[in-house]
């Protein structure tokens, strides 16, 4: 007998206060399911993704884990937006302020990433690694799963021992949250492995290392062994791109923000009218609820306020 | 993940069972009602961790937009010696100090969008979800008032634990700050190294507590009623060699019967009573926070490795007037449609409060590992 689980998950709240919400009144503001990449059986419009004037999602996303030079693919946090043939660039270098970012987008000055040759659609679980090269006593390692933070201070110079401690700290943080409780964290001699326990769930996390009381800062990298919607490039990456870098096409014009998450997995063509979804061009939005954000979005949505402000 | 498509394309099977996986018991005292319905026993001990704050710092209502307090200090110094034909030595009568505190606005609202309402309507239509189950998922406005109250509880515990309030709201990034002019020696330095309560062989937990309690006695003229800590901290205290020694020295057990075992919680209570120490009380309650929209995390109201002294009614969670409540005091709850189309509903709860401790000399706490 099959044990089937259907879930109702409340949509992550993107809107800070719905009183001020202004919705796009165009009845053409419908997304074509055809334009969405089918990844892991889903055609997902994430809550907080940006709707553009060309009727598609903004084809920009953040790199999930480090892309090493020579990698033939990258993992991003919103593969559903992309299509074969999209030419990807770095939107702006990490740490750019909004003004520099806007200039980089409009001037398309970012480094080339590559052209999408294909998109991996069938893999439904994710396995990622956090790799620690050396252990420096006093360094502080922080792993952040969208706000669920595990932090660990390095105590010895033995990498394997420290990874056990780090894995424990991360697992302890995860176990305090229902949101990501189905994630396993396993220490290995040179890395810790993070696996999603439930299918079709993307694990978004950042890993960082700070000097703390240490004499120097050790090198911490991340990689994804397998994940949802790998964007396979026509040519290998020419240079390494750090996790969190914003990559994408730069010729779209942002118009509005979807406040609900929708999955059009079973619709082959355009979306039936009763499921038309209307994005908001104004209102108050939680900045950190948006899967992607850049200075062009802030500029093109003058009636939207982001909390905290995008700076 | 997917909702509508899954629901529409699946064959309706009526739901016959439901269990609530929303919250760990420690963050939701109302769970007792639900435990009762599903035939489980009510846990009175666990419930007490939530009612403790009502003893120490009960919620009160004040018909004001701000709290104004007046501190009176009488001159209690004794008289002087003088001689014949000498002038009389004079002194002042005392002092009055006014303190004015603004209230902190605590708000929360939930929004039911048209999309949300369609999802629920479809669940009902497909026959998969009886209406009362949907009510169980989103209990509507009943849930909002406790949310405001729990923020107030969190702020009160911060003052009890640290003598100050410093809370950065994860949603709004607004900061609630207030510094009580506590007595520094009632917040002694943290215990570290061999003195840390987790260094079982070398720590001197009972003596640390005694010294702290004596300082409290010296300041206030009476002893604290209770010392509040987490289960884990109390366990650390029970395991210490010095606690075991004191247990034996006070005649509560012989060295041979205690052996190498840790002192029990009941034993610790008897030991504290013998030594005139405040009654040890366990407090493990938690709250749930939303560090990022849609991501939830449980937060201990107290950390492991700290304790504070407390008395009944030593403070108040004062709720004042709100404009939303038309100038009435309390927690104001309202639900209304967003606009005249009456599709999007919005339910809000608003309160303005301050954790108020008239006498900051009653605040005393310490980090012990």
XYZ file of C-alpha atoms in Angstrom:
680
model
C 0.000 0.000 0.000
C 1.440 3.305 -1.025
C 1.871 5.884 1.677
C 1.141 9.130 -0.041
C 1.762 12.516 1.449
C 0.245 15.654 0.021
C 1.229 18.814 1.744
C -0.101 22.251 2.184
C 2.778 24.568 2.924
C 1.951 28.171 3.615
C 3.663 30.387 1.121
C 6.610 32.258 2.586
C 5.430 35.754 3.341
C 7.004 38.184 0.949
C 4.731 41.089 1.667
C 5.513 43.060 4.802
C 2.092 44.672 4.943
C -0.592 43.909 2.390
C -2.384 47.231 2.934
C 0.032 49.022 0.635
C 0.117 46.361 -2.072
C -0.338 47.516 -5.651
C -1.001 44.771 -8.165
C -0.330 44.904 -11.863
C -3.658 45.409 -13.594
C -2.631 44.062 -16.959
C -4.472 40.867 -17.813
C -1.494 39.939 -19.923
C 0.679 39.600 -16.896
C 0.432 35.840 -17.105
C 3.406 33.627 -17.161
C 3.723 31.028 -19.880
C 4.346 27.671 -18.279
C 6.236 26.862 -21.445
C 8.839 29.436 -20.561
C 9.683 27.732 -17.273
C 12.328 25.056 -17.045
C 10.941 21.800 -15.664
C 13.277 20.797 -12.870
C 12.696 17.831 -10.570
C 9.112 17.531 -11.824
C 8.349 21.130 -10.960
C 7.861 24.317 -12.894
C 8.244 26.641 -10.014
C 7.601 30.303 -9.608
C 9.173 31.008 -6.240
C 7.548 33.533 -3.949
C 9.396 36.773 -4.427
C 10.639 36.178 -7.960
C 10.593 39.084 -10.357
C 8.248 39.360 -13.324
C 9.682 41.104 -16.381
C 8.237 43.046 -19.276
C 8.870 40.091 -21.613
C 6.362 37.962 -19.670
C 9.034 35.784 -18.113
C 10.778 35.442 -14.794
C 13.890 37.497 -14.337
C 16.653 35.177 -15.508
C 19.001 36.017 -12.694
C 19.885 34.007 -9.617
C 22.479 33.521 -6.943
C 25.150 30.846 -7.140
C 24.317 28.170 -4.528
C 27.892 26.985 -3.980
C 31.319 27.935 -5.302
C 31.865 27.454 -9.018
C 35.439 26.291 -9.616
C 37.431 27.097 -12.726
C 36.873 24.285 -15.238
C 33.405 23.308 -13.908
C 31.030 22.535 -16.739
C 27.947 23.521 -14.766
C 26.715 25.788 -12.024
C 24.009 25.458 -9.391
C 21.769 28.471 -8.809
C 18.892 29.075 -6.407
C 16.263 29.504 -9.148
C 16.994 27.227 -12.127
C 13.302 27.328 -13.213
C 13.760 30.796 -14.671
C 16.409 29.783 -17.176
C 16.262 28.320 -20.679
C 18.681 26.701 -23.061
C 20.629 29.316 -24.994
C 20.582 31.969 -22.252
C 23.884 33.806 -22.151
C 24.916 34.238 -18.529
C 27.090 36.959 -17.115
C 28.133 37.933 -13.623
C 25.601 40.630 -12.694
C 28.060 42.491 -10.517
C 31.026 41.467 -8.380
C 30.151 40.396 -4.804
C 30.103 43.348 -2.437
C 29.151 45.966 -5.059
C 27.019 48.782 -3.707
C 23.654 49.395 -5.402
C 24.989 52.230 -7.582
C 27.925 50.171 -8.849
C 25.605 47.209 -9.335
C 23.151 49.252 -11.412
C 25.988 50.584 -13.553
C 27.309 47.054 -14.044
C 23.858 45.777 -15.091
C 23.031 48.573 -17.514
C 26.553 48.527 -18.946
C 26.642 44.702 -18.933
C 30.206 44.906 -17.727
C 30.210 41.686 -15.667
C 32.468 38.769 -16.572
C 31.021 36.179 -18.928
C 29.897 32.942 -17.275
C 28.811 30.999 -20.358
C 25.886 29.914 -22.486
C 23.420 27.367 -21.134
C 23.722 24.203 -23.219
C 21.233 22.157 -21.207
C 19.507 22.024 -17.851
C 19.637 18.938 -15.646
C 15.975 18.174 -14.958
C 15.717 14.748 -13.346
C 17.744 14.965 -10.130
C 15.471 15.454 -7.134
C 17.779 15.534 -4.115
C 20.698 17.694 -3.224
C 24.087 16.831 -1.777
C 26.457 19.677 -1.013
C 29.777 19.899 0.764
C 31.547 22.415 2.960
C 35.264 21.873 2.564
C 37.816 23.050 5.116
C 41.432 23.029 3.870
C 43.231 23.710 7.150
C 42.154 24.340 10.726
C 43.306 27.535 12.446
C 42.513 27.685 16.165
C 40.168 30.578 16.925
C 38.574 30.860 13.469
C 34.791 31.048 13.563
C 32.865 29.073 10.957
C 29.258 30.033 10.327
C 26.753 28.058 8.274
C 23.515 29.887 7.566
C 20.441 28.115 6.184
C 18.322 31.145 5.320
C 18.478 32.466 8.857
C 19.008 29.216 10.779
C 22.577 29.736 11.863
C 25.061 27.191 13.168
C 28.298 28.696 14.409
C 31.475 26.930 15.510
C 34.830 28.111 16.854
C 37.823 26.042 15.739
C 39.561 24.516 18.770
C 42.422 22.394 17.380
C 44.475 22.135 14.189
C 43.081 18.722 13.264
C 40.676 19.277 10.358
C 38.761 16.004 10.811
C 38.060 16.711 14.514
C 36.951 20.248 13.806
C 34.592 19.084 11.074
C 32.930 16.764 13.589
C 32.421 19.769 15.878
C 31.141 21.910 13.033
C 28.704 19.213 11.900
C 27.363 18.947 15.455
C 26.864 22.703 15.728
C 25.083 22.859 12.372
C 22.898 19.855 13.173
C 21.982 21.409 16.530
C 20.856 24.603 14.812
C 18.875 22.668 12.208
C 17.103 20.568 14.818
C 15.699 23.745 16.385
C 13.835 24.591 13.220
C 10.883 22.772 11.706
C 11.625 24.553 8.442
C 14.741 22.530 7.587
C 14.590 19.607 9.971
C 14.888 17.041 7.171
C 18.486 17.923 6.415
C 21.320 15.616 7.397
C 24.820 16.840 8.166
C 27.618 14.266 8.129
C 31.297 14.929 8.877
C 34.019 13.408 6.698
C 37.818 13.814 7.100
C 38.079 16.859 4.811
C 34.500 18.118 4.418
C 31.021 17.970 5.847
C 28.240 16.734 3.638
C 24.789 18.304 3.679
C 21.945 16.260 2.235
C 18.298 17.097 1.828
C 16.168 14.317 3.248
C 13.074 15.178 1.261
C 12.790 15.132 -2.504
C 12.503 18.200 -4.692
C 13.738 20.495 -1.961
C 16.496 22.916 -2.677
C 18.916 23.572 0.161
C 20.056 27.147 0.250
C 22.889 27.890 2.614
C 25.955 30.044 2.950
C 29.164 29.040 4.685
C 31.683 31.596 5.847
C 34.780 31.731 7.985
C 35.953 34.633 10.118
C 39.367 35.150 11.674
C 38.076 35.429 15.241
C 40.941 34.943 17.694
C 42.975 33.008 15.127
C 46.346 34.064 13.742
C 45.101 33.763 10.156
C 41.960 32.750 8.266
C 41.681 29.240 6.838
C 40.164 28.636 3.411
C 36.571 27.410 3.369
C 34.891 26.406 0.116
C 31.574 24.862 -0.834
C 30.554 22.593 -3.662
C 27.454 20.776 -4.811
C 27.883 17.132 -5.790
C 24.369 16.862 -7.088
C 21.483 19.259 -6.937
C 18.310 20.524 -8.524
C 18.534 22.048 -11.983
C 22.231 22.145 -12.753
C 22.793 24.685 -15.522
C 25.193 22.933 -17.880
C 27.326 25.338 -19.841
C 28.581 25.054 -23.410
C 32.159 25.622 -22.260
C 33.815 25.128 -18.858
C 34.049 28.079 -16.473
C 37.130 30.124 -17.312
C 37.504 31.452 -13.772
C 36.220 30.537 -10.324
C 33.011 32.267 -9.169
C 32.327 32.411 -5.435
C 29.025 31.223 -3.936
C 26.427 33.964 -3.632
C 27.532 35.703 -6.831
C 24.570 36.966 -8.831
C 24.592 35.599 -12.370
C 22.118 35.886 -15.225
C 21.096 37.567 -18.423
C 21.158 41.351 -18.298
C 18.699 42.371 -21.025
C 15.392 41.957 -19.166
C 13.443 44.780 -17.541
C 11.975 44.024 -14.109
C 8.333 44.982 -13.710
C 6.783 43.397 -10.625
C 7.175 40.832 -7.837
C 5.186 37.626 -7.321
C 4.130 37.264 -3.721
C 2.989 33.652 -3.968
C 4.744 30.451 -4.838
C 3.222 28.490 -7.703
C 4.099 25.192 -9.290
C 2.987 24.740 -12.883
C 4.506 21.278 -13.098
C 1.499 19.684 -14.772
C 0.590 22.436 -17.185
C 2.297 21.928 -20.518
C 1.261 25.196 -22.107
C -0.034 28.485 -20.920
C -1.558 28.754 -17.485
C -5.350 28.382 -17.280
C -7.090 31.626 -16.556
C -8.382 30.602 -13.138
C -4.803 30.250 -12.014
C -3.675 33.569 -13.368
C -1.312 35.120 -10.888
C -0.925 38.814 -10.560
C 2.393 40.221 -9.424
C 2.779 43.394 -7.353
C 4.531 46.488 -8.615
C 4.244 48.367 -5.361
C 4.007 47.733 -1.661
C 6.190 46.785 1.232
C 8.331 43.668 0.845
C 10.641 41.697 3.102
C 14.006 42.089 1.421
C 15.430 38.828 2.716
C 12.394 36.855 1.567
C 13.226 37.538 -2.053
C 15.242 34.754 -3.676
C 16.952 37.339 -5.849
C 17.349 41.098 -5.705
C 19.510 43.663 -7.416
C 19.757 47.403 -7.929
C 17.915 47.339 -11.262
C 14.883 45.735 -9.617
C 14.911 48.422 -6.918
C 15.151 51.142 -9.566
C 12.447 49.768 -11.862
C 9.990 49.312 -8.966
C 9.899 52.828 -7.546
C 6.666 52.177 -5.654
C 8.078 49.185 -3.828
C 9.648 49.583 -0.413
C 12.021 46.915 0.824
C 12.424 46.193 4.501
C 15.210 46.613 5.359
C 16.111 48.942 2.498
C 18.214 47.513 -0.335
C 21.657 48.989 0.246
C 5.569 22.094 -2.193
C 3.093 22.159 -4.943
C -0.382 22.714 -3.697
C -3.047 23.324 -6.255
C -1.771 20.965 -8.907
C -1.250 18.180 -6.419
C -4.674 18.661 -4.924
C -6.494 18.881 -8.228
C -4.785 15.905 -9.772
C -5.028 13.567 -6.829
C -7.981 11.308 -6.136
C -9.794 12.497 -3.052
C -9.214 10.251 -0.076
C -10.970 11.496 3.036
C -8.590 12.322 5.840
C -9.317 10.214 8.893
C -6.470 11.194 11.150
C -4.747 14.408 12.031
C -1.843 15.103 14.297
C -0.312 18.421 15.067
C 3.373 18.704 14.288
C 3.463 22.466 14.441
C 5.228 23.206 17.645
C 7.306 21.616 20.309
C 5.427 21.601 23.574
C 7.857 23.979 25.230
C 6.828 26.847 22.987
C 3.096 26.350 23.197
C 1.320 26.034 26.531
C -2.028 25.811 24.732
C -0.943 22.443 23.495
C -2.488 20.993 26.638
C -5.927 21.399 25.087
C -4.852 19.531 22.011
C -3.083 16.872 24.040
C -6.314 16.354 25.938
C -8.306 15.898 22.729
C -5.916 13.266 21.445
C -6.067 11.389 24.734
C -2.630 12.307 26.049
C -1.914 13.360 29.598
C -1.613 16.995 30.539
C 1.917 17.739 31.602
C 1.606 20.008 34.622
C 5.340 20.331 35.179
C 6.026 21.407 31.637
C 3.111 23.820 31.814
C 4.654 25.456 34.879
C 7.631 26.670 32.853
C 5.226 28.951 31.068
C 3.266 30.134 34.073
C 6.434 31.033 35.999
C 6.674 34.443 34.349
C 3.114 35.200 35.489
C 4.326 34.776 39.057
C 7.516 36.794 38.700
C 6.376 39.427 36.267
C 2.602 39.322 35.725
C 0.925 41.083 32.811
C -0.883 44.212 33.954
C -2.838 46.935 32.233
C -2.186 50.627 32.644
C -4.456 53.296 31.179
C -1.579 55.396 29.859
C 0.523 55.893 26.746
C 3.728 55.868 28.800
C 4.747 54.690 32.231
C 5.826 57.343 34.695
C 7.373 56.138 37.938
C 8.650 58.039 40.888
C 11.442 56.802 43.103
C 11.533 58.203 46.625
C 14.689 57.975 48.666
C 14.370 58.990 52.301
C 17.371 60.262 54.219
C 17.872 57.581 56.831
C 21.229 58.734 58.189
C 21.455 58.937 61.961
C 21.798 62.109 64.060
C 25.071 63.742 65.131
C 26.707 64.527 68.446
C 27.027 68.175 69.398
C 28.147 70.313 72.322
C 26.614 73.155 74.396
C 26.287 76.430 72.436
C 27.228 74.573 69.248
C 25.140 74.889 66.100
C 22.845 72.058 65.025
C 24.206 69.836 62.233
C 21.776 69.879 59.341
C 21.088 67.332 56.603
C 18.776 66.965 53.609
C 15.350 65.366 53.716
C 15.651 62.958 50.821
C 15.320 62.795 47.089
C 12.728 62.179 44.435
C 13.674 60.739 41.091
C 11.275 60.507 38.198
C 11.504 57.893 35.495
C 9.479 58.081 32.330
C 9.387 55.109 30.036
C 7.850 54.881 26.640
C 6.087 51.686 25.720
C 7.319 49.354 23.024
C 4.867 48.663 20.248
C 4.492 44.958 19.552
C 2.565 44.087 16.418
C 1.750 41.107 14.254
C -0.684 40.512 11.454
C -1.572 37.688 9.132
C -2.874 38.118 5.669
C -5.130 35.686 3.843
C -4.709 36.386 0.163
C -7.135 35.320 -2.506
C -4.678 32.575 -3.412
C -4.691 31.311 0.184
C -8.461 31.368 0.279
C -8.671 29.452 -3.011
C -6.318 26.812 -1.656
C -8.516 26.276 1.385
C -11.734 26.410 -0.608
C -10.359 23.751 -2.926
C -9.288 21.589 -0.027
C -12.859 21.781 1.220
C -14.387 21.071 -2.193
C -12.260 18.034 -2.884
C -13.517 16.634 0.391
C -10.033 16.036 1.668
C -10.084 18.493 4.499
C -12.971 19.091 6.882
C -13.391 22.730 7.816
C -12.272 22.219 11.410
C -8.915 20.885 10.211
C -8.314 24.004 8.192
C -9.171 25.991 11.283
C -6.583 23.925 13.102
C -3.943 24.942 10.555
C -4.732 28.619 10.681
C -6.537 29.374 13.909
C -7.201 32.847 12.704
C -7.143 35.638 15.215
C -7.002 33.376 18.288
C -3.330 32.826 17.568
C -2.376 36.457 17.307
C -2.791 37.622 20.860
C -0.451 34.917 22.253
C 2.136 36.000 19.687
C 2.153 39.515 21.128
C 2.208 38.108 24.647
C 5.187 35.868 23.873
C 7.223 38.788 22.581
C 6.435 40.524 25.868
C 7.553 37.414 27.758
C 10.799 37.296 25.795
C 11.541 40.939 26.625
C 10.772 40.365 30.317
C 13.138 37.389 30.429
C 15.880 39.457 28.821
C 15.658 41.975 31.655
C 15.643 39.225 34.272
C 18.637 37.490 32.700
C 20.817 40.479 31.836
C 19.413 43.536 33.608
C 18.696 45.134 30.293
C 16.518 44.690 27.263
C 18.196 44.559 23.884
C 16.166 42.772 21.251
C 16.564 43.199 17.529
C 13.402 42.088 15.819
C 14.220 39.616 13.053
C 11.339 40.811 10.865
C 11.538 44.572 11.129
C 15.152 44.964 12.318
C 13.794 47.407 14.904
C 15.637 47.388 18.200
C 14.014 47.494 21.629
C 16.509 48.731 24.168
C 16.233 49.647 27.788
C 18.825 49.599 30.485
C 17.804 49.166 34.088
C 20.251 50.763 36.485
C 21.006 47.471 38.099
C 23.579 47.000 40.841
C 26.799 45.762 39.189
C 27.702 43.371 41.954
C 24.388 41.599 41.461
C 25.548 40.798 37.919
C 28.986 39.351 38.711
C 31.475 38.289 36.053
C 30.789 35.042 34.211
C 32.363 31.912 35.657
C 34.913 30.392 33.308
C 37.687 27.801 33.247
C 37.975 25.709 36.390
C 35.177 27.718 38.010
C 32.697 27.061 35.186
C 29.813 24.905 36.381
C 30.634 22.332 33.735
C 34.078 21.748 35.293
C 32.547 19.215 37.654
C 35.697 18.449 39.645
C 36.729 22.036 40.401
C 33.590 24.194 40.197
C 32.164 25.548 43.445
C 28.546 26.128 42.441
C 27.046 26.220 45.920
C 29.630 28.722 47.195
C 29.152 30.907 44.081
C 25.418 30.950 44.734
C 25.904 31.693 48.425
C 28.188 34.654 47.720
C 25.769 35.989 45.134
C 22.816 35.525 47.471
C 24.691 37.286 50.291
C 25.309 40.274 48.024
C 21.590 40.283 47.196
C 20.764 40.104 50.921
C 23.142 42.964 51.655
C 21.493 45.146 49.013
C 17.881 44.330 49.749
C 17.719 43.120 53.320
C 15.936 39.924 52.347
C 16.827 36.852 50.352
C 15.575 35.954 46.915
C 12.688 33.486 46.798
C 13.895 31.426 43.894
C 16.824 30.863 41.591
C 15.710 30.067 38.062
C 17.734 28.072 35.534
C 17.422 25.520 32.763
C 17.267 21.799 33.489
C 20.716 21.325 31.980
C 22.255 23.980 34.241
C 20.680 22.405 37.296
C 22.011 19.044 36.197
C 25.490 20.572 35.905
C 25.147 21.867 39.464
C 24.022 18.476 40.753
C 27.025 16.751 39.204
C 29.650 18.987 40.787
C 31.942 17.428 43.370
C 31.463 20.491 45.606
C 27.676 20.020 45.551
C 28.091 16.360 46.476
C 30.443 17.354 49.313
C 27.941 19.923 50.632
C 25.165 17.336 50.372
C 27.131 14.963 52.579
C 28.378 17.688 54.935
C 24.798 18.819 55.624
C 23.875 15.304 56.638
C 21.529 14.690 53.707
C 23.355 11.505 52.719
C 26.373 9.554 53.841
C 29.392 9.362 51.579
C 28.885 5.640 51.209
C 25.213 5.840 50.126
C 25.779 8.713 47.683
C 28.812 6.978 46.178
C 29.763 8.568 42.899
C 26.185 9.537 41.978
C 25.063 13.071 41.242
C 22.758 14.771 43.712
C 19.100 14.466 42.684
C 16.896 17.485 41.957
C 14.863 16.708 45.076
C 18.108 16.414 47.023
C 19.261 19.769 45.679
C 16.036 21.376 46.892
C 16.578 19.978 50.374
C 20.209 21.116 50.341
C 19.213 24.644 49.305
C 16.624 24.747 52.077
C 19.272 23.685 54.616
C 21.672 26.348 53.400
C 19.078 29.181 53.227
C 19.555 29.426 49.473
C 16.699 30.423 47.166
C 14.487 27.608 45.942
C 15.799 26.146 42.654
C 13.227 26.405 39.854
C 13.423 24.953 36.343
C 12.534 27.108 33.359
C 12.881 25.545 29.908
C 10.241 27.461 27.955
C 10.930 28.405 24.367
C 9.474 30.713 21.773
C 9.481 30.400 18.016
C 11.024 33.171 15.964
C 11.026 33.831 12.229
C 14.638 34.762 11.388
C 13.642 35.064 7.754
C 10.143 35.022 6.263
C 8.948 31.443 6.055
C 11.842 30.100 8.146
C 11.082 29.282 11.766
C 13.381 28.560 14.652
C 12.908 27.742 18.289
C 14.668 29.978 20.765
C 15.250 29.239 24.453
C 13.990 31.996 26.699
C 16.964 31.194 28.938
C 20.381 29.971 27.865
C 22.017 26.905 29.292
C 24.641 28.000 31.796
C 22.968 30.955 33.453
C 20.603 31.632 36.329
C 18.736 34.558 37.802
C 17.245 35.317 41.207
C 13.547 36.089 41.317
C 10.740 37.040 43.650
C 7.017 36.879 43.141
C 5.635 40.073 41.606
C 9.064 41.691 41.343
C 8.107 43.215 37.990
C 5.239 43.716 35.637
C 4.641 43.398 31.951
C 2.719 46.632 31.629
C 0.395 46.905 28.648
C -0.638 50.482 27.914
C -2.987 52.227 25.539
C -2.918 51.709 21.777
C -4.317 53.946 19.084
C -5.556 50.835 17.294
C -7.657 50.041 20.360
C -9.191 53.511 20.199
C -7.061 54.610 23.132
C -7.920 51.653 25.342
C -5.219 49.682 27.116
C -4.492 46.034 26.392
C -3.754 43.852 23.389
C -5.971 44.867 20.537
C -7.022 42.228 18.001
C -8.957 42.925 14.847
C -9.735 41.255 11.572
C -11.091 42.982 8.531
C -11.115 42.801 4.754
C -8.330 44.613 2.952
C -10.728 46.416 0.645
C -14.381 46.413 -0.350
C -13.983 43.388 -2.586
C -13.767 41.454 0.678
C -11.394 38.842 -0.712
C -8.186 39.482 1.141
C -8.568 39.308 4.891
C -6.181 40.790 7.338
C -6.004 39.995 11.023
C -3.841 42.065 13.308
C -2.848 42.207 16.958
C -1.252 45.245 18.542
C 0.030 45.871 22.024
C 2.232 48.488 23.621
C 4.169 47.209 26.579
C 7.248 47.497 28.717
C 8.765 44.963 31.099
C 8.788 47.158 34.182
C 10.840 46.552 37.307
C 10.300 49.290 39.864
C 13.210 48.189 41.975
C 16.237 47.301 39.810
C 18.023 46.089 42.946
C 15.891 42.951 42.694
C 17.502 42.024 39.388
C 20.367 39.581 39.853
C 21.797 37.027 37.461
C 24.993 35.311 36.441
C 26.468 33.324 33.564
C 28.025 30.177 34.958
C 29.598 28.492 31.938
